[in-house]
PDB file of C-alpha atoms in Angstrom:
ATOM      1  CA  MET A1161      43.031 -15.137  16.519  1.00  0.00           C
ATOM      2  CA  ASN A1162      39.336 -14.655  17.827  1.00  0.00           C
ATOM      3  CA  THR A1163      37.502 -18.059  17.037  1.00  0.00           C
ATOM      4  CA  GLU A1164      34.015 -16.079  18.730  1.00  0.00           C
ATOM      5  CA  PRO A1165      30.828 -17.090  16.984  1.00  0.00           C
ATOM      6  CA  PHE A1166      29.295 -14.598  15.511  1.00  0.00           C
ATOM      7  CA  THR A1167      26.404 -14.022  13.565  1.00  0.00           C
ATOM      8  CA  GLU A1168      26.234 -13.383   9.462  1.00  0.00           C
ATOM      9  CA  ILE A1169      22.446 -12.332   7.684  1.00  0.00           C
ATOM     10  CA  GLU A1170      21.915 -13.541   4.461  1.00  0.00           C
ATOM     11  CA  PHE A1171      18.844 -11.475   2.839  1.00  0.00           C
ATOM     12  CA  GLY A1172      17.999 -12.119  -0.864  1.00  0.00           C
ATOM     13  CA  ALA A1173      14.803  -9.046  -1.781  1.00  0.00           C
ATOM     14  CA  GLN A1174      12.845  -8.337  -4.604  1.00  0.00           C
ATOM     15  CA  SER A1175       9.653  -5.673  -5.905  1.00  0.00           C
ATOM     16  CA  ASP A1176       6.722  -6.259  -8.493  1.00  0.00           C
ATOM     17  CA  CYS A1177       4.491  -3.713  -9.619  1.00  0.00           C
ATOM     18  CA  GLY A1178       2.059  -6.827 -10.287  1.00  0.00           C
ATOM     19  CA  ARG A1179       0.129  -8.271 -12.466  1.00  0.00           C
ATOM     20  CA  ALA A1180      -3.150  -4.941 -11.858  1.00  0.00           C
ATOM     21  CA  ARG A1181      -1.388  -1.708 -11.738  1.00  0.00           C
ATOM     22  CA  GLU A1182       1.022  -0.156 -14.024  1.00  0.00           C
ATOM     23  CA  ASN A1183       2.923   2.096 -11.940  1.00  0.00           C
ATOM     24  CA  ASN A1184       5.282  -0.178  -9.239  1.00  0.00           C
ATOM     25  CA  GLU A1185       4.856   3.001  -5.458  1.00  0.00           C
ATOM     26  CA  ASP A1186       6.700   0.093  -2.990  1.00  0.00           C
ATOM     27  CA  CYS A1187       9.880   0.095  -2.358  1.00  0.00           C
ATOM     28  CA  PHE A1188      12.757  -1.107  -0.582  1.00  0.00           C
ATOM     29  CA  GLY A1189      17.023  -0.711   0.764  1.00  0.00           C
ATOM     30  CA  ALA A1190      19.351  -2.570   2.218  1.00  0.00           C
ATOM     31  CA  VAL A1191      21.983  -0.984   4.678  1.00  0.00           C
ATOM     32  CA  PRO A1192      23.522  -4.503   5.322  1.00  0.00           C
ATOM     33  CA  GLU A1193      26.474  -3.386   7.128  1.00  0.00           C
ATOM     34  CA  LEU A1194      23.463  -1.920   9.671  1.00  0.00           C
ATOM     35  CA  GLY A1195      22.329  -4.260   9.275  1.00  0.00           C
ATOM     36  CA  LEU A1196      19.364  -2.328   8.434  1.00  0.00           C
ATOM     37  CA  PHE A1197      16.439  -3.388   6.316  1.00  0.00           C
ATOM     38  CA  ILE A1198      13.158  -1.139   5.000  1.00  0.00           C
ATOM     39  CA  LEU A1199      10.505  -1.477   3.182  1.00  0.00           C
ATOM     40  CA  SER A1200       7.659   0.413   2.104  1.00  0.00           C
ATOM     41  CA  ASP A1201       4.306   0.699   0.088  1.00  0.00           C
ATOM     42  CA  GLY A1202       3.235   3.894  -0.647  1.00  0.00           C
ATOM     43  CA  MET A1203      -0.523   5.006  -1.929  1.00  0.00           C
ATOM     44  CA  GLY A1204      -1.656   8.403  -3.386  1.00  0.00           C
ATOM     45  CA  GLY A1205      -1.818   7.666  -6.823  1.00  0.00           C
ATOM     46  CA  GLN A1206      -0.356   8.027 -10.182  1.00  0.00           C
ATOM     47  CA  ALA A1207       3.300   9.217  -9.055  1.00  0.00           C
ATOM     48  CA  SER A1208       2.877   9.735  -5.372  1.00  0.00           C
ATOM     49  CA  GLY A1209       3.135   7.321  -3.711  1.00  0.00           C
ATOM     50  CA  GLU A1210       6.610   6.165  -5.444  1.00  0.00           C
ATOM     51  CA  VAL A1211       7.596   9.223  -3.891  1.00  0.00           C
ATOM     52  CA  ALA A1212       6.446   8.321  -0.832  1.00  0.00           C
ATOM     53  CA  SER A1213       7.852   5.222  -0.116  1.00  0.00           C
ATOM     54  CA  ARG A1214      10.997   5.944  -1.772  1.00  0.00           C
ATOM     55  CA  MET A1215      11.003   9.305   0.200  1.00  0.00           C
ATOM     56  CA  VAL A1216      10.631   6.587   3.686  1.00  0.00           C
ATOM     57  CA  CYS A1217      12.960   4.205   2.507  1.00  0.00           C
ATOM     58  CA  ASP A1218      15.796   7.373   1.983  1.00  0.00           C
ATOM     59  CA  ALA A1219      15.343   9.471   4.675  1.00  0.00           C
ATOM     60  CA  VAL A1220      15.089   6.352   7.352  1.00  0.00           C
ATOM     61  CA  ALA A1221      18.379   5.471   6.406  1.00  0.00           C
ATOM     62  CA  ALA A1222      20.245   8.720   5.902  1.00  0.00           C
ATOM     63  CA  HIS A1223      18.999   8.977   9.589  1.00  0.00           C
ATOM     64  CA  CYS A1224      20.536   5.257  10.334  1.00  0.00           C
ATOM     65  CA  ARG A1225      23.447   5.967   9.254  1.00  0.00           C
ATOM     66  CA  GLU A1226      24.188   8.896  10.626  1.00  0.00           C
ATOM     67  CA  ALA A1227      22.994   7.763  13.986  1.00  0.00           C
ATOM     68  CA  ALA A1228      25.485   5.193  13.978  1.00  0.00           C
ATOM     69  CA  ASP A1229      28.371   7.293  13.478  1.00  0.00           C
ATOM     70  CA  ASN A1230      26.769   9.844  15.972  1.00  0.00           C
ATOM     71  CA  SER A1231      25.177   8.276  19.292  1.00  0.00           C
ATOM     72  CA  SER A1232      23.719  10.892  20.239  1.00  0.00           C
ATOM     73  CA  SER A1233      21.716  11.848  17.363  1.00  0.00           C
ATOM     74  CA  PHE A1234      18.546  11.030  16.778  1.00  0.00           C
ATOM     75  CA  GLY A1235      15.685  13.265  16.672  1.00  0.00           C
ATOM     76  CA  GLY A1236      12.847  11.957  18.462  1.00  0.00           C
ATOM     77  CA  GLY A1237      12.512  11.478  22.036  1.00  0.00           C
ATOM     78  CA  HIS A1238      13.413   8.897  24.145  1.00  0.00           C
ATOM     79  CA  ASP A1239      11.224   5.855  26.367  1.00  0.00           C
ATOM     80  CA  ALA A1240      12.925   3.940  29.170  1.00  0.00           C
ATOM     81  CA  GLU A1241      11.495   1.118  28.715  1.00  0.00           C
ATOM     82  CA  THR A1242      12.033   1.170  23.377  1.00  0.00           C
ATOM     83  CA  CYS A1243      16.192  -0.163  23.519  1.00  0.00           C
ATOM     84  CA  VAL A1244      18.133   2.330  21.459  1.00  0.00           C
ATOM     85  CA  LEU A1245      17.562   1.259  18.585  1.00  0.00           C
ATOM     86  CA  GLY A1246      13.707   1.141  19.046  1.00  0.00           C
ATOM     87  CA  ASP A1247      14.345   4.712  19.373  1.00  0.00           C
ATOM     88  CA  ARG A1248      16.945   4.865  16.021  1.00  0.00           C
ATOM     89  CA  LEU A1249      14.577   3.112  13.612  1.00  0.00           C
ATOM     90  CA  THR A1250      11.051   6.002  15.506  1.00  0.00           C
ATOM     91  CA  ALA A1251      12.783   8.644  15.002  1.00  0.00           C
ATOM     92  CA  ALA A1252      14.017   7.403  11.779  1.00  0.00           C
ATOM     93  CA  ILE A1253      10.280   6.920  10.647  1.00  0.00           C
ATOM     94  CA  ARG A1254       9.122  11.013  12.529  1.00  0.00           C
ATOM     95  CA  LEU A1255      11.645  12.447  10.208  1.00  0.00           C
ATOM     96  CA  ALA A1256      10.663  10.441   7.372  1.00  0.00           C
ATOM     97  CA  ASN A1257       6.818  11.241   8.327  1.00  0.00           C
ATOM     98  CA  SER A1258       7.621  15.642   7.962  1.00  0.00           C
ATOM     99  CA  ALA A1259       9.852  15.175   5.220  1.00  0.00           C
ATOM    100  CA  VAL A1260       7.062  13.560   3.452  1.00  0.00           C
ATOM    101  CA  ARG A1261       3.992  16.157   4.494  1.00  0.00           C
ATOM    102  CA  CYS A1262       6.494  19.223   3.303  1.00  0.00           C
ATOM    103  CA  ALA A1263       7.056  17.077  -0.134  1.00  0.00           C
ATOM    104  CA  ALA A1264       3.040  17.377  -0.307  1.00  0.00           C
ATOM    105  CA  GLN A1265       3.407  20.987   1.211  1.00  0.00           C
ATOM    106  CA  GLU A1266       5.404  22.125  -1.784  1.00  0.00           C
ATOM    107  CA  ASN A1267       4.549  20.416  -4.641  1.00  0.00           C
ATOM    108  CA  PRO A1268       0.708  21.164  -4.967  1.00  0.00           C
ATOM    109  CA  SER A1269       0.986  16.962  -7.104  1.00  0.00           C
ATOM    110  CA  LEU A1270       1.931  15.200  -4.518  1.00  0.00           C
ATOM    111  CA  LEU A1271      -0.704  15.754  -1.929  1.00  0.00           C
ATOM    112  CA  GLY A1272      -2.539  12.952  -0.037  1.00  0.00           C
ATOM    113  CA  MET A1273       0.456  11.547  -1.058  1.00  0.00           C
ATOM    114  CA  GLY A1274       1.082   8.853   2.263  1.00  0.00           C
ATOM    115  CA  ALA A1275       2.769   5.723   2.878  1.00  0.00           C
ATOM    116  CA  THR A1276       3.775   2.453   5.006  1.00  0.00           C
ATOM    117  CA  VAL A1277       6.607   1.356   6.015  1.00  0.00           C
ATOM    118  CA  VAL A1278       8.237  -1.199   7.572  1.00  0.00           C
ATOM    119  CA  ALA A1279      12.083  -1.395   9.090  1.00  0.00           C
ATOM    120  CA  ALA A1280      14.194  -3.406  10.948  1.00  0.00           C
ATOM    121  CA  LEU A1281      17.810  -3.162  12.357  1.00  0.00           C
ATOM    122  CA  LEU A1282      19.291  -6.286  13.221  1.00  0.00           C
ATOM    123  CA  SER A1283      22.599  -6.855  16.106  1.00  0.00           C
ATOM    124  CA  ASP A1284      23.215 -10.721  16.890  1.00  0.00           C
ATOM    125  CA  GLU A1285      20.883 -12.114  18.374  1.00  0.00           C
ATOM    126  CA  ARG A1286      18.038  -8.913  18.194  1.00  0.00           C
ATOM    127  CA  ALA A1287      14.845  -8.276  15.395  1.00  0.00           C
ATOM    128  CA  THR A1288      14.449  -3.896  16.439  1.00  0.00           C
ATOM    129  CA  ILE A1289      11.550  -3.477  13.777  1.00  0.00           C
ATOM    130  CA  ALA A1290       9.189  -0.402  13.717  1.00  0.00           C
ATOM    131  CA  HIS A1291       6.224  -0.113  12.051  1.00  0.00           C
ATOM    132  CA  VAL A1292       3.359   1.884  11.466  1.00  0.00           C
ATOM    133  CA  GLY A1293       0.588   0.856   8.633  1.00  0.00           C
ATOM    134  CA  ASP A1294       0.059  -2.717   7.456  1.00  0.00           C
ATOM    135  CA  SER A1295       3.199  -4.076   5.758  1.00  0.00           C
ATOM    136  CA  ARG A1296       4.359  -6.759   7.909  1.00  0.00           C
ATOM    137  CA  ALA A1297       7.627  -8.767   9.351  1.00  0.00           C
ATOM    138  CA  TYR A1298       7.035 -12.428   9.963  1.00  0.00           C
ATOM    139  CA  ARG A1299       9.424 -14.505  12.135  1.00  0.00           C
ATOM    140  CA  LEU A1300      10.079 -18.521  10.456  1.00  0.00           C
ATOM    141  CA  ARG A1301      11.200 -20.358  12.930  1.00  0.00           C
ATOM    142  CA  ASN A1302      11.305 -24.582  13.088  1.00  0.00           C
ATOM    143  CA  GLY A1303       8.574 -24.424  10.186  1.00  0.00           C
ATOM    144  CA  ARG A1304       5.922 -22.287  11.949  1.00  0.00           C
ATOM    145  CA  LEU A1305       5.384 -18.832  10.252  1.00  0.00           C
ATOM    146  CA  GLU A1306       4.841 -15.745  13.712  1.00  0.00           C
ATOM    147  CA  GLN A1307       3.164 -11.984  11.814  1.00  0.00           C
ATOM    148  CA  LEU A1308       5.269  -9.652  14.376  1.00  0.00           C
ATOM    149  CA  THR A1309       3.546  -6.329  13.368  1.00  0.00           C
ATOM    150  CA  ARG A1310       0.051  -6.051  13.930  1.00  0.00           C
ATOM    151  CA  ASP A1311      -0.894  -4.226  11.479  1.00  0.00           C
ATOM    152  CA  HIS A1312      -2.537  -0.175  11.664  1.00  0.00           C
ATOM    153  CA  SER A1313      -5.664  -0.674   9.024  1.00  0.00           C
ATOM    154  CA  PHE A1314      -9.359  -0.322   9.866  1.00  0.00           C
ATOM    155  CA  VAL A1315     -11.076  -4.370   9.695  1.00  0.00           C
ATOM    156  CA  ALA A1316      -7.365  -4.888  12.761  1.00  0.00           C
ATOM    157  CA  GLU A1317      -9.384  -3.545  14.277  1.00  0.00           C
ATOM    158  CA  GLN A1318     -12.682  -4.108  13.957  1.00  0.00           C
ATOM    159  CA  VAL A1319     -10.741  -8.432  13.994  1.00  0.00           C
ATOM    160  CA  GLN A1320      -9.585  -7.257  18.007  1.00  0.00           C
ATOM    161  CA  GLN A1321     -11.866  -5.332  19.332  1.00  0.00           C
ATOM    162  CA  GLY A1322     -14.414  -8.717  18.190  1.00  0.00           C
ATOM    163  CA  LEU A1323     -16.365  -6.574  15.819  1.00  0.00           C
ATOM    164  CA  MET A1324     -15.596  -8.860  12.528  1.00  0.00           C
ATOM    165  CA  ASN A1325     -13.816 -12.158  11.959  1.00  0.00           C
ATOM    166  CA  GLU A1326     -10.417 -12.949  10.213  1.00  0.00           C
ATOM    167  CA  GLN A1327     -12.920 -14.678   6.637  1.00  0.00           C
ATOM    168  CA  GLU A1328     -15.606 -11.020   6.990  1.00  0.00           C
ATOM    169  CA  ALA A1329     -11.955  -9.242   7.309  1.00  0.00           C
ATOM    170  CA  ALA A1330     -10.143 -10.844   4.652  1.00  0.00           C
ATOM    171  CA  GLN A1331     -13.112 -10.748   2.362  1.00  0.00           C
ATOM    172  CA  SER A1332     -13.954  -6.883   3.203  1.00  0.00           C
ATOM    173  CA  ASN A1333     -13.405  -3.968   0.752  1.00  0.00           C
ATOM    174  CA  LEU A1334     -12.479  -1.511   4.425  1.00  0.00           C
ATOM    175  CA  GLN A1335      -9.144  -3.457   3.708  1.00  0.00           C
ATOM    176  CA  ASN A1336      -7.546  -0.274   2.288  1.00  0.00           C
ATOM    177  CA  VAL A1337      -8.526   1.811   5.215  1.00  0.00           C
ATOM    178  CA  LEU A1338      -5.328   2.951   7.218  1.00  0.00           C
ATOM    179  CA  MET A1339      -5.206   4.407  10.740  1.00  0.00           C
ATOM    180  CA  ARG A1340      -1.730   4.889  10.470  1.00  0.00           C
ATOM    181  CA  ALA A1341      -0.361   5.990   7.074  1.00  0.00           C
ATOM    182  CA  VAL A1342       4.076   8.201   7.088  1.00  0.00           C
ATOM    183  CA  GLY A1343       2.760  11.756   5.743  1.00  0.00           C
ATOM    184  CA  ALA A1344      -0.837  11.248   7.042  1.00  0.00           C
ATOM    185  CA  ASP A1345      -0.730  13.503   9.923  1.00  0.00           C
ATOM    186  CA  ALA A1346       1.348  15.709  11.980  1.00  0.00           C
ATOM    187  CA  GLU A1347       2.270  13.468  14.207  1.00  0.00           C
ATOM    188  CA  ILE A1348       2.539   9.684  13.923  1.00  0.00           C
ATOM    189  CA  GLN A1349       2.661   6.678  15.995  1.00  0.00           C
ATOM    190  CA  VAL A1350       5.275   4.092  15.544  1.00  0.00           C
ATOM    191  CA  GLU A1351       5.104   0.763  17.244  1.00  0.00           C
ATOM    192  CA  VAL A1352       9.288  -0.706  17.929  1.00  0.00           C
ATOM    193  CA  THR A1353       9.451  -4.133  19.286  1.00  0.00           C
ATOM    194  CA  GLU A1354      12.260  -6.292  19.759  1.00  0.00           C
ATOM    195  CA  GLU A1355      12.382  -9.754  18.855  1.00  0.00           C
ATOM    196  CA  LEU A1356      14.875 -12.304  18.930  1.00  0.00           C
ATOM    197  CA  PHE A1357      16.193 -13.720  15.322  1.00  0.00           C
ATOM    198  CA  ALA A1358      18.086 -16.969  16.350  1.00  0.00           C
ATOM    199  CA  ALA A1359      20.484 -19.142  13.852  1.00  0.00           C
ATOM    200  CA  ASP A1360      18.854 -20.412  11.236  1.00  0.00           C
ATOM    201  CA  ASP A1361      15.134 -17.721  12.296  1.00  0.00           C
ATOM    202  CA  THR A1362      14.403 -16.404   9.196  1.00  0.00           C
ATOM    203  CA  LEU A1363      12.305 -12.752   9.080  1.00  0.00           C
ATOM    204  CA  LEU A1364      10.607 -11.859   5.913  1.00  0.00           C
ATOM    205  CA  LEU A1365       9.290  -8.352   5.570  1.00  0.00           C
ATOM    206  CA  CYS A1366       6.807  -7.318   3.276  1.00  0.00           C
ATOM    207  CA  SER A1367       3.698  -5.509   1.806  1.00  0.00           C
ATOM    208  CA  ASP A1368       0.511  -5.968   1.373  1.00  0.00           C
ATOM    209  CA  GLY A1369       0.250  -7.104  -2.026  1.00  0.00           C
ATOM    210  CA  LEU A1370       2.030 -10.316  -0.824  1.00  0.00           C
ATOM    211  CA  THR A1371      -0.586 -11.274   2.537  1.00  0.00           C
ATOM    212  CA  LYS A1372      -3.334 -10.547   0.148  1.00  0.00           C
ATOM    213  CA  GLU A1373      -3.245 -13.589  -2.166  1.00  0.00           C
ATOM    214  CA  LEU A1374      -0.955 -15.918  -0.041  1.00  0.00           C
ATOM    215  CA  SER A1375      -1.495 -17.557   2.706  1.00  0.00           C
ATOM    216  CA  ASP A1376       0.570 -17.985   5.836  1.00  0.00           C
ATOM    217  CA  ALA A1377       0.806 -21.821   4.947  1.00  0.00           C
ATOM    218  CA  GLU A1378       1.798 -21.361   1.823  1.00  0.00           C
ATOM    219  CA  ILE A1379       3.901 -17.661   2.006  1.00  0.00           C
ATOM    220  CA  ALA A1380       5.447 -20.589   5.528  1.00  0.00           C
ATOM    221  CA  ARG A1381       5.957 -23.124   2.104  1.00  0.00           C
ATOM    222  CA  ALA A1382       8.380 -20.528   0.007  1.00  0.00           C
ATOM    223  CA  LEU A1383      10.588 -20.281   2.778  1.00  0.00           C
ATOM    224  CA  GLU A1384      11.023 -23.539   3.052  1.00  0.00           C
ATOM    225  CA  GLU A1385      11.674 -24.858   0.124  1.00  0.00           C
ATOM    226  CA  ASN A1386      13.863 -21.712  -1.221  1.00  0.00           C
ATOM    227  CA  ASP A1387      17.763 -21.819   0.544  1.00  0.00           C
ATOM    228  CA  ASP A1388      18.818 -19.070  -1.456  1.00  0.00           C
ATOM    229  CA  LEU A1389      16.946 -16.813  -0.889  1.00  0.00           C
ATOM    230  CA  GLN A1390      16.830 -14.166  -3.640  1.00  0.00           C
ATOM    231  CA  ALA A1391      15.473 -17.371  -4.905  1.00  0.00           C
ATOM    232  CA  ALA A1392      12.666 -17.566  -1.528  1.00  0.00           C
ATOM    233  CA  ALA A1393      12.265 -13.918  -2.494  1.00  0.00           C
ATOM    234  CA  ASP A1394      11.394 -14.280  -6.117  1.00  0.00           C
ATOM    235  CA  CYS A1395       9.069 -18.000  -5.690  1.00  0.00           C
ATOM    236  CA  LEU A1396       6.636 -15.929  -3.280  1.00  0.00           C
ATOM    237  CA  ILE A1397       7.293 -13.428  -5.746  1.00  0.00           C
ATOM    238  CA  LYS A1398       5.557 -15.694  -8.930  1.00  0.00           C
ATOM    239  CA  MET A1399       2.849 -17.282  -6.400  1.00  0.00           C
ATOM    240  CA  ALA A1400       1.808 -13.854  -5.187  1.00  0.00           C
ATOM    241  CA  ASN A1401       1.709 -12.963  -9.780  1.00  0.00           C
ATOM    242  CA  GLY A1402      -0.430 -16.842  -9.934  1.00  0.00           C
ATOM    243  CA  ALA A1403      -3.356 -16.287  -6.771  1.00  0.00           C
ATOM    244  CA  GLY A1404      -4.301 -13.033  -8.843  1.00  0.00           C
ATOM    245  CA  GLY A1405      -1.031 -10.321  -8.874  1.00  0.00           C
ATOM    246  CA  ASN A1406      -4.092  -7.467  -7.852  1.00  0.00           C
ATOM    247  CA  ASP A1407      -1.637  -5.240  -6.779  1.00  0.00           C
ATOM    248  CA  ASN A1408       2.680  -3.870  -5.969  1.00  0.00           C
ATOM    249  CA  ILE A1409       4.111  -7.260  -4.376  1.00  0.00           C
ATOM    250  CA  THR A1410       7.813  -6.071  -2.488  1.00  0.00           C
ATOM    251  CA  VAL A1411       9.476  -8.795  -0.333  1.00  0.00           C
ATOM    252  CA  ILE A1412      12.821  -8.640   1.340  1.00  0.00           C
ATOM    253  CA  VAL A1413      14.020 -11.923   3.224  1.00  0.00           C
ATOM    254  CA  LEU A1414      16.535 -12.322   6.141  1.00  0.00           C
ATOM    255  CA  ARG A1415      18.666 -15.110   7.907  1.00  0.00           C
ATOM    256  CA  ASN A1416      20.812 -15.491  10.312  1.00  0.00           C
ATOM    257  CA  ALA A1417      23.311 -18.413   9.710  1.00  0.00           C
ATOM    258  CA  PRO A1418      26.144 -18.462  13.074  1.00  0.00           C
ATOM    259  CA  LYS A1419      29.991 -17.855  11.454  1.00  0.00           C
ATOM    260  CA  LEU A1420      33.165 -18.003  13.007  1.00  0.00           C
ATOM    261  CA  VAL A1421      34.000 -14.805  10.674  1.00  0.00           C
ATOM    262  CA  GLY A1422      31.314 -11.274  11.413  1.00  0.00           C
ATOM    263  CA  ALA A1423      30.182  -9.748   7.479  1.00  0.00           C
ATOM    264  CA  PHE A1424      27.330  -9.910   5.809  1.00  0.00           C
ATOM    265  CA  GLN A1425      26.823 -12.052   2.916  1.00  0.00           C
ATOM    266  CA  ARG A1426      26.905  -8.955   0.805  1.00  0.00           C
ATOM    267  CA  ILE A1427      28.314  -5.762   1.584  1.00  0.00           C
ATOM    268  CA  GLY A1428      26.611  -2.553   0.253  1.00  0.00           C
ATOM    269  CA  ARG A1429      23.962  -0.281  -0.248  1.00  0.00           C
ATOM    270  CA  TRP A1430      21.319  -0.886  -2.626  1.00  0.00           C
ATOM    271  CA  PHE A1431      17.812   0.470  -2.944  1.00  0.00           C
ATOM    272  CA  LYS A1432      15.242  -0.533  -5.329  1.00  0.00           C
ATOM    273  CA  GLY A1433      11.429   1.428  -6.329  1.00  0.00           C
ATOM    274  CA  SER A1434       9.752   0.095  -9.647  1.00  0.00           C
TER     275      SER A1434
END
């Protein structure tokens, strides 16, 4: 009998319209058997943001399923410094970009739609994360919350260049100006990072509706105080709404736990938007 320790991924997820919006333009998806988790924040107004975020989640999931069945099916360029899973996510997001742009060109009511995306592919004790826009990934380890992604926004670039401090960025009316988005341009630059996802680490994917309302300390506390990850996701949504709820709020919470049997806690494919 094989008694080698394997890894089990526990997860919880939730999406909420918030207190100020009528539509939920966020969407999330999970394909646990592939270790794939996706979150997208749509933009474009009325129903088009919902369409864009759903298209992104569907396209990324579809490509990763195909690539898992056929390792030669990537559909994008390869970089020697980028891991196979990073290539896979990059190609998937580029295909999503093409799909969103084609849909907008074919339907005038969808012109101008786009979306952010942050997606994670988990394998053993590794998390490969790809993102475009300002939806984020965080890792909680030993009580410390670390942002793993870099916002592709105007204010983030101003802070990086020393032209604006963090407080000014938080108060700026230009926070919603993105420098990259899925569907915005024919060519899209996807940022990929590979991170250690060790036993008992917690990974958080979230839209900016969470991070604009809660501090890192508040997010870390909610994750630490809720052992059940669905309860943690629900708690973060409730806290963000209590702090204002000025935007749609979506979270996916994942934890890496050592197990004797290699299986995901929840098996199946499911997606949730508005």
